[in-house]
PDB file of C-alpha atoms in Angstrom:
ATOM      1  CA  GLU A   6      -4.626  11.989 -16.454  1.00  0.00           C
ATOM      2  CA  THR A   7      -5.899  11.697 -12.924  1.00  0.00           C
ATOM      3  CA  GLY A   8      -4.564  10.195  -9.732  1.00  0.00           C
ATOM      4  CA  VAL A   9      -1.198   8.490  -9.753  1.00  0.00           C
ATOM      5  CA  THR A  10       0.279   7.200 -13.000  1.00  0.00           C
ATOM      6  CA  GLN A  11       3.283   4.968 -13.571  1.00  0.00           C
ATOM      7  CA  THR A  12       5.300   4.171 -16.668  1.00  0.00           C
ATOM      8  CA  PRO A  13       6.159   1.761 -18.032  1.00  0.00           C
ATOM      9  CA  ARG A  14       3.534  -0.728 -16.910  1.00  0.00           C
ATOM     10  CA  HIS A  15       5.771  -3.669 -17.794  1.00  0.00           C
ATOM     11  CA  LEU A  16       9.551  -3.847 -18.047  1.00  0.00           C
ATOM     12  CA  VAL A  17      11.901  -6.702 -18.825  1.00  0.00           C
ATOM     13  CA  MET A  18      15.572  -6.000 -18.327  1.00  0.00           C
ATOM     14  CA  GLY A  19      18.831  -7.871 -18.192  1.00  0.00           C
ATOM     15  CA  MET A  20      21.071  -7.806 -15.180  1.00  0.00           C
ATOM     16  CA  THR A  21      23.488  -5.381 -16.830  1.00  0.00           C
ATOM     17  CA  ASN A  22      20.884  -2.908 -18.083  1.00  0.00           C
ATOM     18  CA  LYS A  23      20.063   0.523 -16.734  1.00  0.00           C
ATOM     19  CA  LYS A  24      16.436   1.584 -16.737  1.00  0.00           C
ATOM     20  CA  SER A  25      14.175   4.023 -14.914  1.00  0.00           C
ATOM     21  CA  LEU A  26      10.649   3.820 -13.559  1.00  0.00           C
ATOM     22  CA  LYS A  27       8.549   6.957 -13.577  1.00  0.00           C
ATOM     23  CA  CYS A  28       5.719   8.018 -11.323  1.00  0.00           C
ATOM     24  CA  GLU A  29       3.573  11.116 -11.625  1.00  0.00           C
ATOM     25  CA  GLN A  30       0.842  12.274  -9.286  1.00  0.00           C
ATOM     26  CA  HIS A  31      -1.883  14.716 -10.306  1.00  0.00           C
ATOM     27  CA  LEU A  32      -3.361  15.157  -6.828  1.00  0.00           C
ATOM     28  CA  GLY A  33      -1.346  18.104  -5.533  1.00  0.00           C
ATOM     29  CA  HIS A  34       0.230  15.917  -2.871  1.00  0.00           C
ATOM     30  CA  ASN A  35       3.496  16.650  -1.088  1.00  0.00           C
ATOM     31  CA  ALA A  36       4.689  13.146  -0.252  1.00  0.00           C
ATOM     32  CA  MET A  37       5.569  10.285  -2.575  1.00  0.00           C
ATOM     33  CA  TYR A  38       6.600   6.689  -1.973  1.00  0.00           C
ATOM     34  CA  TRP A  39       8.117   3.669  -3.685  1.00  0.00           C
ATOM     35  CA  TYR A  40       7.004   0.179  -2.619  1.00  0.00           C
ATOM     36  CA  LYS A  41       8.069  -3.277  -3.743  1.00  0.00           C
ATOM     37  CA  GLN A  42       5.376  -5.957  -3.943  1.00  0.00           C
ATOM     38  CA  SER A  43       6.642  -9.519  -4.235  1.00  0.00           C
ATOM     39  CA  ALA A  44       4.540 -12.657  -4.325  1.00  0.00           C
ATOM     40  CA  LYS A  45       3.498 -13.943  -0.911  1.00  0.00           C
ATOM     41  CA  LYS A  46       5.212 -11.079   0.944  1.00  0.00           C
ATOM     42  CA  PRO A  47       3.811  -7.892   2.445  1.00  0.00           C
ATOM     43  CA  LEU A  48       4.373  -4.673   0.567  1.00  0.00           C
ATOM     44  CA  GLU A  49       7.819  -3.354   1.385  1.00  0.00           C
ATOM     45  CA  LEU A  50       8.346   0.382   1.677  1.00  0.00           C
ATOM     46  CA  MET A  51      11.507   1.412  -0.152  1.00  0.00           C
ATOM     47  CA  PHE A  52      11.682   5.200  -0.153  1.00  0.00           C
ATOM     48  CA  VAL A  53       9.675   8.167   1.099  1.00  0.00           C
ATOM     49  CA  TYR A  54       9.947  11.704  -0.193  1.00  0.00           C
ATOM     50  CA  SER A  55       8.353  14.698   1.484  1.00  0.00           C
ATOM     51  CA  LEU A  56       8.508  18.049  -0.290  1.00  0.00           C
ATOM     52  CA  GLU A  57      11.139  16.584  -2.601  1.00  0.00           C
ATOM     53  CA  GLU A  58      13.414  15.556   0.249  1.00  0.00           C
ATOM     54  CA  ARG A  59      14.068  11.917   1.003  1.00  0.00           C
ATOM     55  CA  VAL A  60      12.878  11.194   4.513  1.00  0.00           C
ATOM     56  CA  GLU A  61      13.046   7.422   4.512  1.00  0.00           C
ATOM     57  CA  ASN A  62      15.339   4.828   2.998  1.00  0.00           C
ATOM     58  CA  ASN A  63      14.554   1.358   4.232  1.00  0.00           C
ATOM     59  CA  SER A  64      17.942  -0.289   3.733  1.00  0.00           C
ATOM     60  CA  VAL A  65      17.391  -0.582   0.015  1.00  0.00           C
ATOM     61  CA  PRO A  66      20.392  -1.799  -2.038  1.00  0.00           C
ATOM     62  CA  SER A  67      22.247   0.923  -3.905  1.00  0.00           C
ATOM     63  CA  ARG A  68      21.287  -0.621  -7.245  1.00  0.00           C
ATOM     64  CA  PHE A  69      17.967   1.187  -6.655  1.00  0.00           C
ATOM     65  CA  SER A  70      18.375   4.962  -6.842  1.00  0.00           C
ATOM     66  CA  PRO A  71      15.376   7.267  -6.344  1.00  0.00           C
ATOM     67  CA  GLU A  72      15.016  10.785  -7.650  1.00  0.00           C
ATOM     68  CA  CYS A  73      12.337  13.359  -6.886  1.00  0.00           C
ATOM     69  CA  PRO A  74      12.839  16.448  -9.065  1.00  0.00           C
ATOM     70  CA  ASN A  75       9.579  18.064  -7.928  1.00  0.00           C
ATOM     71  CA  SER A  76       6.563  17.196  -5.808  1.00  0.00           C
ATOM     72  CA  SER A  77       4.678  15.702  -8.759  1.00  0.00           C
ATOM     73  CA  HIS A  78       7.334  13.361 -10.120  1.00  0.00           C
ATOM     74  CA  LEU A  79       9.250  10.452  -8.682  1.00  0.00           C
ATOM     75  CA  PHE A  80      11.739   8.213 -10.447  1.00  0.00           C
ATOM     76  CA  LEU A  81      13.389   4.939  -9.539  1.00  0.00           C
ATOM     77  CA  HIS A  82      16.646   4.386 -11.405  1.00  0.00           C
ATOM     78  CA  LEU A  83      17.674   0.765 -11.760  1.00  0.00           C
ATOM     79  CA  HIS A  84      21.088  -0.667 -12.570  1.00  0.00           C
ATOM     80  CA  THR A  85      22.727  -4.091 -12.325  1.00  0.00           C
ATOM     81  CA  LEU A  86      19.630  -5.659 -10.832  1.00  0.00           C
ATOM     82  CA  GLN A  87      19.319  -9.251  -9.682  1.00  0.00           C
ATOM     83  CA  PRO A  88      16.612 -11.770 -10.621  1.00  0.00           C
ATOM     84  CA  GLU A  89      15.209 -11.534  -7.076  1.00  0.00           C
ATOM     85  CA  ASP A  90      14.424  -7.878  -7.779  1.00  0.00           C
ATOM     86  CA  SER A  91      11.643  -9.010 -10.102  1.00  0.00           C
ATOM     87  CA  ALA A  92       8.424  -7.688  -8.574  1.00  0.00           C
ATOM     88  CA  LEU A  93       5.630  -5.171  -8.910  1.00  0.00           C
ATOM     89  CA  TYR A  94       6.904  -1.699  -8.035  1.00  0.00           C
ATOM     90  CA  LEU A  95       4.213   0.588  -6.724  1.00  0.00           C
ATOM     91  CA  CYS A  96       4.310   4.330  -6.398  1.00  0.00           C
ATOM     92  CA  ALA A  97       2.030   6.159  -3.996  1.00  0.00           C
ATOM     93  CA  SER A  98       1.387   9.716  -2.892  1.00  0.00           C
ATOM     94  CA  SER A  99      -0.288  11.448   0.020  1.00  0.00           C
ATOM     95  CA  GLN A 100      -1.100  15.003   0.990  1.00  0.00           C
ATOM     96  CA  VAL A 101       1.466  14.863   3.749  1.00  0.00           C
ATOM     97  CA  VAL A 102       3.574  11.991   5.064  1.00  0.00           C
ATOM     98  CA  ARG A 103       1.097  11.107   7.818  1.00  0.00           C
ATOM     99  CA  ASP A 104      -1.917  10.834   5.549  1.00  0.00           C
ATOM    100  CA  GLU A 105      -3.681   8.119   3.583  1.00  0.00           C
ATOM    101  CA  GLN A 106      -1.863   7.085   0.457  1.00  0.00           C
ATOM    102  CA  TYR A 107      -3.071   6.782  -3.111  1.00  0.00           C
ATOM    103  CA  PHE A 108      -1.399   4.200  -5.287  1.00  0.00           C
ATOM    104  CA  GLY A 109      -0.430   4.000  -8.922  1.00  0.00           C
ATOM    105  CA  PRO A 110      -1.050   0.902 -11.058  1.00  0.00           C
ATOM    106  CA  GLY A 111       2.523  -0.308 -10.655  1.00  0.00           C
ATOM    107  CA  THR A 112       5.320  -1.398 -12.952  1.00  0.00           C
ATOM    108  CA  ARG A 113       5.750  -5.150 -13.360  1.00  0.00           C
ATOM    109  CA  LEU A 114       9.520  -5.637 -13.505  1.00  0.00           C
ATOM    110  CA  THR A 115      11.169  -8.833 -14.673  1.00  0.00           C
ATOM    111  CA  VAL A 116      14.936  -9.175 -14.396  1.00  0.00           C
ATOM    112  CA  THR A 117      16.410 -11.862 -16.617  1.00  0.00           C
TER     113      THR A 117
ATOM    114  CA  ALA B  19       8.077  -3.286  16.117  1.00  0.00           C
ATOM    115  CA  GLN B  20       4.642  -2.846  14.660  1.00  0.00           C
ATOM    116  CA  THR B  21       3.251  -5.793  12.744  1.00  0.00           C
ATOM    117  CA  VAL B  22       0.059  -6.559  10.863  1.00  0.00           C
ATOM    118  CA  THR B  23      -1.285 -10.096  10.528  1.00  0.00           C
ATOM    119  CA  GLN B  24      -3.915 -11.333   8.131  1.00  0.00           C
ATOM    120  CA  SER B  25      -4.517 -14.949   9.005  1.00  0.00           C
ATOM    121  CA  GLN B  26      -6.699 -15.839   6.006  1.00  0.00           C
ATOM    122  CA  PRO B  27      -4.617 -16.149   2.811  1.00  0.00           C
ATOM    123  CA  GLU B  28      -7.707 -16.917   0.725  1.00  0.00           C
ATOM    124  CA  MET B  29     -11.461 -16.686   1.148  1.00  0.00           C
ATOM    125  CA  SER B  30     -14.480 -17.101  -1.049  1.00  0.00           C
ATOM    126  CA  VAL B  31     -18.061 -15.926  -0.780  1.00  0.00           C
ATOM    127  CA  GLN B  32     -21.212 -16.280  -2.825  1.00  0.00           C
ATOM    128  CA  GLU B  33     -22.521 -13.210  -4.572  1.00  0.00           C
ATOM    129  CA  ALA B  34     -24.916 -11.182  -2.408  1.00  0.00           C
ATOM    130  CA  GLU B  35     -23.686 -12.776   0.814  1.00  0.00           C
ATOM    131  CA  THR B  36     -21.621 -11.239   3.590  1.00  0.00           C
ATOM    132  CA  VAL B  37     -17.974 -11.967   4.303  1.00  0.00           C
ATOM    133  CA  THR B  38     -15.603 -10.840   7.039  1.00  0.00           C
ATOM    134  CA  LEU B  39     -11.859 -10.526   6.596  1.00  0.00           C
ATOM    135  CA  SER B  40      -9.668 -10.633   9.690  1.00  0.00           C
ATOM    136  CA  CYS B  41      -6.754  -8.432  10.652  1.00  0.00           C
ATOM    137  CA  THR B  42      -4.798  -8.124  13.860  1.00  0.00           C
ATOM    138  CA  TYR B  43      -1.919  -5.822  14.620  1.00  0.00           C
ATOM    139  CA  ASP B  44       0.644  -5.239  17.275  1.00  0.00           C
ATOM    140  CA  THR B  45       1.679  -1.828  18.547  1.00  0.00           C
ATOM    141  CA  SER B  46       2.446  -0.007  21.750  1.00  0.00           C
ATOM    142  CA  GLU B  47       1.034   3.215  20.343  1.00  0.00           C
ATOM    143  CA  ASN B  48      -2.242   4.647  21.588  1.00  0.00           C
ATOM    144  CA  ASN B  49      -3.032   6.775  18.580  1.00  0.00           C
ATOM    145  CA  TYR B  50      -2.710   5.435  15.054  1.00  0.00           C
ATOM    146  CA  TYR B  51      -4.559   4.827  11.806  1.00  0.00           C
ATOM    147  CA  LEU B  52      -5.784   1.625  10.240  1.00  0.00           C
ATOM    148  CA  PHE B  53      -6.688   1.058   6.618  1.00  0.00           C
ATOM    149  CA  TRP B  54      -8.118  -1.553   4.308  1.00  0.00           C
ATOM    150  CA  TYR B  55      -6.868  -1.451   0.726  1.00  0.00           C
ATOM    151  CA  LYS B  56      -8.265  -3.424  -2.197  1.00  0.00           C
ATOM    152  CA  GLN B  57      -6.156  -4.575  -5.152  1.00  0.00           C
ATOM    153  CA  PRO B  58      -8.254  -6.119  -7.967  1.00  0.00           C
ATOM    154  CA  PRO B  59      -6.481  -8.486 -10.361  1.00  0.00           C
ATOM    155  CA  SER B  60      -4.063  -6.504 -12.546  1.00  0.00           C
ATOM    156  CA  ARG B  61      -5.543  -3.264 -11.338  1.00  0.00           C
ATOM    157  CA  GLN B  62      -4.691  -0.386  -9.080  1.00  0.00           C
ATOM    158  CA  MET B  63      -4.669  -0.592  -5.284  1.00  0.00           C
ATOM    159  CA  ILE B  64      -7.404   1.598  -3.871  1.00  0.00           C
ATOM    160  CA  LEU B  65      -8.326   2.665  -0.370  1.00  0.00           C
ATOM    161  CA  VAL B  66     -11.499   1.003   0.893  1.00  0.00           C
ATOM    162  CA  ILE B  67     -11.868   2.342   4.391  1.00  0.00           C
ATOM    163  CA  ARG B  68      -9.942   4.183   7.101  1.00  0.00           C
ATOM    164  CA  GLN B  69     -10.227   4.147  10.902  1.00  0.00           C
ATOM    165  CA  GLU B  70      -8.648   6.491  13.431  1.00  0.00           C
ATOM    166  CA  ALA B  71      -7.809   4.686  16.660  1.00  0.00           C
ATOM    167  CA  TYR B  72      -9.117   7.511  18.843  1.00  0.00           C
ATOM    168  CA  LYS B  73     -12.591   7.128  17.339  1.00  0.00           C
ATOM    169  CA  GLN B  74     -14.736   4.512  19.020  1.00  0.00           C
ATOM    170  CA  GLN B  75     -17.295   4.453  16.232  1.00  0.00           C
ATOM    171  CA  ASN B  76     -16.606   1.887  13.540  1.00  0.00           C
ATOM    172  CA  ALA B  77     -16.013   3.348  10.077  1.00  0.00           C
ATOM    173  CA  THR B  78     -18.413   2.483   7.262  1.00  0.00           C
ATOM    174  CA  GLU B  79     -18.337   3.102   3.528  1.00  0.00           C
ATOM    175  CA  ASN B  80     -21.456   1.873   1.774  1.00  0.00           C
ATOM    176  CA  ARG B  81     -21.255  -1.966   1.795  1.00  0.00           C
ATOM    177  CA  PHE B  82     -17.928  -1.950   3.645  1.00  0.00           C
ATOM    178  CA  SER B  83     -17.680  -1.651   7.402  1.00  0.00           C
ATOM    179  CA  VAL B  84     -15.104  -2.448  10.034  1.00  0.00           C
ATOM    180  CA  ASN B  85     -15.207  -3.978  13.468  1.00  0.00           C
ATOM    181  CA  PHE B  86     -12.481  -2.151  15.350  1.00  0.00           C
ATOM    182  CA  GLN B  87     -11.607  -3.696  18.704  1.00  0.00           C
ATOM    183  CA  LYS B  88      -8.802  -1.551  20.095  1.00  0.00           C
ATOM    184  CA  ALA B  89      -8.137  -3.575  23.224  1.00  0.00           C
ATOM    185  CA  ALA B  90      -7.903  -6.764  21.200  1.00  0.00           C
ATOM    186  CA  LYS B  91      -5.934  -4.990  18.441  1.00  0.00           C
ATOM    187  CA  SER B  92      -8.329  -6.340  15.887  1.00  0.00           C
ATOM    188  CA  PHE B  93      -9.575  -4.607  12.738  1.00  0.00           C
ATOM    189  CA  SER B  94     -11.835  -6.809  10.616  1.00  0.00           C
ATOM    190  CA  LEU B  95     -13.517  -5.795   7.367  1.00  0.00           C
ATOM    191  CA  LYS B  96     -17.105  -6.786   6.631  1.00  0.00           C
ATOM    192  CA  ILE B  97     -18.345  -6.742   3.060  1.00  0.00           C
ATOM    193  CA  SER B  98     -22.121  -6.920   2.768  1.00  0.00           C
ATOM    194  CA  ASP B  99     -24.056  -7.905  -0.348  1.00  0.00           C
ATOM    195  CA  SER B 100     -20.851  -9.098  -2.040  1.00  0.00           C
ATOM    196  CA  GLN B 101     -20.501  -8.301  -5.712  1.00  0.00           C
ATOM    197  CA  LEU B 102     -18.350  -9.904  -8.409  1.00  0.00           C
ATOM    198  CA  GLY B 103     -16.351  -6.695  -8.575  1.00  0.00           C
ATOM    199  CA  ASP B 104     -15.282  -7.206  -4.976  1.00  0.00           C
ATOM    200  CA  THR B 105     -12.985 -10.022  -6.114  1.00  0.00           C
ATOM    201  CA  ALA B 106      -9.504  -8.769  -5.179  1.00  0.00           C
ATOM    202  CA  MET B 107      -6.620  -8.952  -2.761  1.00  0.00           C
ATOM    203  CA  TYR B 108      -7.440  -7.092   0.419  1.00  0.00           C
ATOM    204  CA  PHE B 109      -4.645  -5.606   2.492  1.00  0.00           C
ATOM    205  CA  CYS B 110      -4.890  -4.393   6.041  1.00  0.00           C
ATOM    206  CA  ALA B 111      -2.442  -1.610   6.910  1.00  0.00           C
ATOM    207  CA  PHE B 112      -1.313   0.276   9.998  1.00  0.00           C
ATOM    208  CA  MET B 113       0.184   3.739  10.304  1.00  0.00           C
ATOM    209  CA  SER B 114       1.565   5.548  13.305  1.00  0.00           C
ATOM    210  CA  PRO B 115       1.197   9.309  13.000  1.00  0.00           C
ATOM    211  CA  ARG B 116       4.261   9.930  15.115  1.00  0.00           C
ATOM    212  CA  ASN B 117       7.840   9.837  14.001  1.00  0.00           C
ATOM    213  CA  TYR B 118       8.208   6.361  15.366  1.00  0.00           C
ATOM    214  CA  GLY B 119      11.769   5.124  15.104  1.00  0.00           C
ATOM    215  CA  GLY B 120      12.326   7.361  12.121  1.00  0.00           C
ATOM    216  CA  SER B 121       9.405   5.873  10.266  1.00  0.00           C
ATOM    217  CA  GLN B 122       6.832   8.607  10.369  1.00  0.00           C
ATOM    218  CA  GLY B 123       3.837   7.981   8.225  1.00  0.00           C
ATOM    219  CA  ASN B 124       4.963   4.540   7.125  1.00  0.00           C
ATOM    220  CA  LEU B 125       2.209   2.159   6.119  1.00  0.00           C
ATOM    221  CA  ILE B 126       2.824  -1.335   7.440  1.00  0.00           C
ATOM    222  CA  PHE B 127       0.915  -3.903   5.428  1.00  0.00           C
ATOM    223  CA  GLY B 128      -0.288  -7.404   6.127  1.00  0.00           C
ATOM    224  CA  LYS B 129       0.305 -10.145   3.573  1.00  0.00           C
ATOM    225  CA  GLY B 130      -3.194  -9.830   2.205  1.00  0.00           C
ATOM    226  CA  THR B 131      -6.300 -11.959   1.811  1.00  0.00           C
ATOM    227  CA  LYS B 132      -7.351 -13.078  -1.643  1.00  0.00           C
ATOM    228  CA  LEU B 133     -11.134 -12.817  -1.837  1.00  0.00           C
ATOM    229  CA  SER B 134     -13.087 -14.521  -4.580  1.00  0.00           C
ATOM    230  CA  VAL B 135     -16.757 -13.698  -5.079  1.00  0.00           C
ATOM    231  CA  LYS B 136     -18.571 -16.528  -6.837  1.00  0.00           C
ATOM    232  CA  PRO B 137     -21.706 -16.081  -8.946  1.00  0.00           C
TER     233      PRO B 137
END
């Protein structure tokens, strides 16, 4: 595997479910990011991790819970989501926080 | 607050022709980075080109070049000899290298321009 990978690629979940999105980067980077991409809206930055510490949390509802166990892996734990949370969730990484970012293919999430 | 505006929601171009995508931004910073990202249909977002604001020379990457007008806060992308594989959403993005309001290294994206290359 090369670059940034995300699993699953597609996820359908009910409002009462608990699921997790996984991101893995194979680039030796030290910073990782979660973005939300909704139709007709700019990409929204959700969380930033640098050296496994969260350095940014853009007022994201608590039903989204990130976890960064090491510099190569990033998770987004989901619980009691709302239909408006349906979107493409993109993971990205960069060498350091102030560097260009490389994106994963995204997870298409549908909340029913 | 920093903002990025892409005023063209959709554009189309004939194969082999040239197209220019517009982007303007608003910032009070003097040093920053600008990017163009490409997101093909159902595929990964990839970096097309990067420009440092302190560099006067416009960045180029093969068929892709930018027209960076710092005073006008304009950062347009020119695609020469358009190919069918250039069909994608194109996003302009801004990044301040400083810890600006607690948002160091944040990419601020425009809404994107959907480009269709027609055979």
